[in-house]
Amino acid sequence: MISTKMQNAINEQINKEMYSSYLYLSMAAYFENTGLPGAAKWMYVQSGEEREHAMKLFEHLIDRGGKVALGAIAAPQGEWAGPMETFKAVYEHEQFVTKSIIALYEIALQEKDYPAQILLQWFINEQVEEEKNAVAVIDSMKRIEAHETAVLQLDHQLAKRGSK
Ligand code: FEO
């Protein structure tokens, strides 16, 4: 049986993951509207992964007889100043999520909740990947900034992102 403290903290994280999914969907719409379908595709994939993250936590609660309590998802921003600013916002958001996962892991340690610790170790690794992916796009953009055709080539590259 899962503790109430751990259960509440996991429910809060489900909300953050769903918000992340919503945020990246908003970024996908922004890229569609600004003529960068490859970047939009990257965001659709990212948005889908965030929902999967929420579901991993959701299923963990269900499997352990916990209670899922879904809260309202805040409306995300809808406009950004350009592709670079958008991917910088992704990186900042992922850093925020990493801190949140670490705080959740600390609760799992205090609660001596070993199943939650094992689950959260997956998330800690995933956050390394998430931050790395955002930084990789930002680095590519830094190299090509101000070259419109190169931005379009990068967009073509981003379109190739698979589901993992
Ligand atoms: Fe679910 Fe991007 O962290």
PDB file of C-alpha atoms in Angstrom, residues 13-144:
ATOM      1  CA  GLN A  13       3.567  14.924 -10.865  1.00  0.00           C
ATOM      2  CA  ILE A  14       0.863  13.428 -13.109  1.00  0.00           C
ATOM      3  CA  ASN A  15      -0.514  16.947 -13.461  1.00  0.00           C
ATOM      4  CA  LYS A  16       2.939  18.334 -14.343  1.00  0.00           C
ATOM      5  CA  GLU A  17       3.443  15.649 -16.993  1.00  0.00           C
ATOM      6  CA  MET A  18       0.006  16.360 -18.482  1.00  0.00           C
ATOM      7  CA  TYR A  19       0.799  20.070 -18.472  1.00  0.00           C
ATOM      8  CA  SER A  20       4.074  19.264 -20.264  1.00  0.00           C
ATOM      9  CA  SER A  21       2.115  17.350 -22.893  1.00  0.00           C
ATOM     10  CA  TYR A  22      -0.207  20.323 -23.299  1.00  0.00           C
ATOM     11  CA  LEU A  23       2.692  22.798 -23.470  1.00  0.00           C
ATOM     12  CA  TYR A  24       4.429  20.854 -26.245  1.00  0.00           C
ATOM     13  CA  LEU A  25       1.150  20.520 -28.117  1.00  0.00           C
ATOM     14  CA  SER A  26       0.850  24.309 -27.947  1.00  0.00           C
ATOM     15  CA  MET A  27       4.397  24.598 -29.309  1.00  0.00           C
ATOM     16  CA  ALA A  28       3.435  22.180 -32.128  1.00  0.00           C
ATOM     17  CA  ALA A  29       0.532  24.457 -33.064  1.00  0.00           C
ATOM     18  CA  TYR A  30       2.861  27.463 -32.976  1.00  0.00           C
ATOM     19  CA  PHE A  31       5.334  25.747 -35.342  1.00  0.00           C
ATOM     20  CA  GLU A  32       2.511  24.648 -37.678  1.00  0.00           C
ATOM     21  CA  ASN A  33       1.330  28.262 -37.831  1.00  0.00           C
ATOM     22  CA  THR A  34       4.815  29.602 -38.495  1.00  0.00           C
ATOM     23  CA  GLY A  35       5.653  27.191 -41.335  1.00  0.00           C
ATOM     24  CA  LEU A  36       7.984  24.760 -39.551  1.00  0.00           C
ATOM     25  CA  PRO A  37       6.235  21.375 -39.800  1.00  0.00           C
ATOM     26  CA  GLY A  38       9.378  19.450 -38.827  1.00  0.00           C
ATOM     27  CA  ALA A  39       9.654  21.294 -35.534  1.00  0.00           C
ATOM     28  CA  ALA A  40       5.911  20.738 -35.085  1.00  0.00           C
ATOM     29  CA  LYS A  41       6.463  16.982 -35.568  1.00  0.00           C
ATOM     30  CA  TRP A  42       9.217  17.038 -32.926  1.00  0.00           C
ATOM     31  CA  MET A  43       6.743  18.663 -30.554  1.00  0.00           C
ATOM     32  CA  TYR A  44       3.938  16.169 -31.340  1.00  0.00           C
ATOM     33  CA  VAL A  45       6.309  13.320 -30.465  1.00  0.00           C
ATOM     34  CA  GLN A  46       7.425  15.121 -27.314  1.00  0.00           C
ATOM     35  CA  SER A  47       3.831  15.801 -26.327  1.00  0.00           C
ATOM     36  CA  GLY A  48       2.992  12.096 -26.759  1.00  0.00           C
ATOM     37  CA  GLU A  49       5.959  11.079 -24.590  1.00  0.00           C
ATOM     38  CA  GLU A  50       4.776  13.386 -21.818  1.00  0.00           C
ATOM     39  CA  ARG A  51       1.389  11.704 -21.789  1.00  0.00           C
ATOM     40  CA  GLU A  52       3.206   8.362 -21.523  1.00  0.00           C
ATOM     41  CA  HIS A  53       5.120   9.725 -18.522  1.00  0.00           C
ATOM     42  CA  ALA A  54       1.835  10.732 -16.886  1.00  0.00           C
ATOM     43  CA  MET A  55       0.439   7.250 -17.575  1.00  0.00           C
ATOM     44  CA  LYS A  56       3.474   5.499 -16.022  1.00  0.00           C
ATOM     45  CA  LEU A  57       2.743   7.362 -12.776  1.00  0.00           C
ATOM     46  CA  PHE A  58      -1.008   6.807 -13.133  1.00  0.00           C
ATOM     47  CA  GLU A  59      -0.522   3.052 -13.574  1.00  0.00           C
ATOM     48  CA  HIS A  60       1.891   2.912 -10.639  1.00  0.00           C
ATOM     49  CA  LEU A  61      -0.797   4.366  -8.365  1.00  0.00           C
ATOM     50  CA  ILE A  62      -3.442   1.973  -9.701  1.00  0.00           C
ATOM     51  CA  ASP A  63      -1.128  -1.067  -9.404  1.00  0.00           C
ATOM     52  CA  ARG A  64      -0.493  -0.239  -5.743  1.00  0.00           C
ATOM     53  CA  GLY A  65      -4.099   0.369  -4.791  1.00  0.00           C
ATOM     54  CA  GLY A  66      -3.610   4.138  -4.672  1.00  0.00           C
ATOM     55  CA  LYS A  67      -6.118   6.774  -5.675  1.00  0.00           C
ATOM     56  CA  VAL A  68      -5.592   8.788  -8.851  1.00  0.00           C
ATOM     57  CA  ALA A  69      -6.800  12.391  -8.424  1.00  0.00           C
ATOM     58  CA  LEU A  70      -6.648  14.347 -11.665  1.00  0.00           C
ATOM     59  CA  GLY A  71      -6.519  18.132 -11.300  1.00  0.00           C
ATOM     60  CA  ALA A  72      -7.113  20.916 -13.818  1.00  0.00           C
ATOM     61  CA  ILE A  73      -4.401  21.387 -16.433  1.00  0.00           C
ATOM     62  CA  ALA A  74      -3.261  25.026 -16.717  1.00  0.00           C
ATOM     63  CA  ALA A  75      -3.460  26.717 -20.125  1.00  0.00           C
ATOM     64  CA  PRO A  76       0.006  26.853 -21.716  1.00  0.00           C
ATOM     65  CA  GLN A  77       1.566  29.813 -23.486  1.00  0.00           C
ATOM     66  CA  GLY A  78       0.568  29.964 -27.167  1.00  0.00           C
ATOM     67  CA  GLU A  79       3.171  32.233 -28.769  1.00  0.00           C
ATOM     68  CA  TRP A  80       6.957  32.411 -28.690  1.00  0.00           C
ATOM     69  CA  ALA A  81       9.407  34.893 -30.197  1.00  0.00           C
ATOM     70  CA  GLY A  82      10.924  32.335 -32.610  1.00  0.00           C
ATOM     71  CA  PRO A  83      12.275  28.758 -32.883  1.00  0.00           C
ATOM     72  CA  MET A  84      15.301  29.406 -30.666  1.00  0.00           C
ATOM     73  CA  GLU A  85      13.160  30.936 -27.903  1.00  0.00           C
ATOM     74  CA  THR A  86      10.760  28.013 -28.143  1.00  0.00           C
ATOM     75  CA  PHE A  87      13.470  25.380 -27.707  1.00  0.00           C
ATOM     76  CA  LYS A  88      15.034  27.420 -24.908  1.00  0.00           C
ATOM     77  CA  ALA A  89      11.616  27.315 -23.235  1.00  0.00           C
ATOM     78  CA  VAL A  90      11.625  23.507 -23.687  1.00  0.00           C
ATOM     79  CA  TYR A  91      15.004  23.284 -21.959  1.00  0.00           C
ATOM     80  CA  GLU A  92      13.886  25.530 -19.086  1.00  0.00           C
ATOM     81  CA  HIS A  93      10.717  23.523 -18.655  1.00  0.00           C
ATOM     82  CA  GLU A  94      12.646  20.240 -18.612  1.00  0.00           C
ATOM     83  CA  GLN A  95      14.987  21.614 -15.950  1.00  0.00           C
ATOM     84  CA  PHE A  96      11.905  22.452 -13.890  1.00  0.00           C
ATOM     85  CA  VAL A  97      10.573  18.910 -14.393  1.00  0.00           C
ATOM     86  CA  THR A  98      13.944  17.415 -13.398  1.00  0.00           C
ATOM     87  CA  LYS A  99      13.837  19.327 -10.095  1.00  0.00           C
ATOM     88  CA  SER A 100      10.314  18.107  -9.534  1.00  0.00           C
ATOM     89  CA  ILE A 101      11.306  14.450 -10.168  1.00  0.00           C
ATOM     90  CA  ILE A 102      14.252  14.771  -7.785  1.00  0.00           C
ATOM     91  CA  ALA A 103      11.936  16.197  -5.084  1.00  0.00           C
ATOM     92  CA  LEU A 104       9.589  13.273  -5.674  1.00  0.00           C
ATOM     93  CA  TYR A 105      12.495  10.823  -5.344  1.00  0.00           C
ATOM     94  CA  GLU A 106      13.461  12.456  -2.049  1.00  0.00           C
ATOM     95  CA  ILE A 107       9.938  11.858  -0.752  1.00  0.00           C
ATOM     96  CA  ALA A 108      10.230   8.209  -1.864  1.00  0.00           C
ATOM     97  CA  LEU A 109      13.477   7.955   0.155  1.00  0.00           C
ATOM     98  CA  GLN A 110      11.895   9.525   3.264  1.00  0.00           C
ATOM     99  CA  GLU A 111       8.875   7.250   2.956  1.00  0.00           C
ATOM    100  CA  LYS A 112      11.111   4.202   2.394  1.00  0.00           C
ATOM    101  CA  ASP A 113       8.965   3.548  -0.664  1.00  0.00           C
ATOM    102  CA  TYR A 114      11.167   1.172  -2.668  1.00  0.00           C
ATOM    103  CA  PRO A 115       8.777   0.541  -5.597  1.00  0.00           C
ATOM    104  CA  ALA A 116       8.387   4.310  -6.107  1.00  0.00           C
ATOM    105  CA  GLN A 117      12.184   4.724  -5.934  1.00  0.00           C
ATOM    106  CA  ILE A 118      12.660   2.154  -8.692  1.00  0.00           C
ATOM    107  CA  LEU A 119      10.013   3.813 -10.860  1.00  0.00           C
ATOM    108  CA  LEU A 120      11.508   7.269 -10.259  1.00  0.00           C
ATOM    109  CA  GLN A 121      14.995   6.078 -11.190  1.00  0.00           C
ATOM    110  CA  TRP A 122      13.577   5.536 -14.689  1.00  0.00           C
ATOM    111  CA  PHE A 123      12.323   9.135 -14.644  1.00  0.00           C
ATOM    112  CA  ILE A 124      15.690  10.465 -13.442  1.00  0.00           C
ATOM    113  CA  ASN A 125      17.394   8.786 -16.414  1.00  0.00           C
ATOM    114  CA  GLU A 126      14.664  10.026 -18.745  1.00  0.00           C
ATOM    115  CA  GLN A 127      15.241  13.611 -17.591  1.00  0.00           C
ATOM    116  CA  VAL A 128      18.923  13.344 -18.553  1.00  0.00           C
ATOM    117  CA  GLU A 129      17.708  12.388 -22.038  1.00  0.00           C
ATOM    118  CA  GLU A 130      15.032  15.106 -22.144  1.00  0.00           C
ATOM    119  CA  GLU A 131      17.479  17.884 -21.262  1.00  0.00           C
ATOM    120  CA  LYS A 132      20.071  16.494 -23.692  1.00  0.00           C
ATOM    121  CA  ASN A 133      17.537  16.468 -26.567  1.00  0.00           C
ATOM    122  CA  ALA A 134      16.556  20.109 -25.989  1.00  0.00           C
ATOM    123  CA  VAL A 135      20.181  21.241 -25.719  1.00  0.00           C
ATOM    124  CA  ALA A 136      21.053  19.398 -28.965  1.00  0.00           C
ATOM    125  CA  VAL A 137      18.410  21.366 -30.894  1.00  0.00           C
ATOM    126  CA  ILE A 138      19.482  24.664 -29.280  1.00  0.00           C
ATOM    127  CA  ASP A 139      23.132  23.959 -30.201  1.00  0.00           C
ATOM    128  CA  SER A 140      22.171  23.256 -33.828  1.00  0.00           C
ATOM    129  CA  MET A 141      20.163  26.466 -33.902  1.00  0.00           C
ATOM    130  CA  LYS A 142      23.054  28.498 -32.506  1.00  0.00           C
ATOM    131  CA  ARG A 143      25.253  27.300 -35.350  1.00  0.00           C
ATOM    132  CA  ILE A 144      22.754  28.193 -38.052  1.00  0.00           C
TER     133      ILE A 144
END
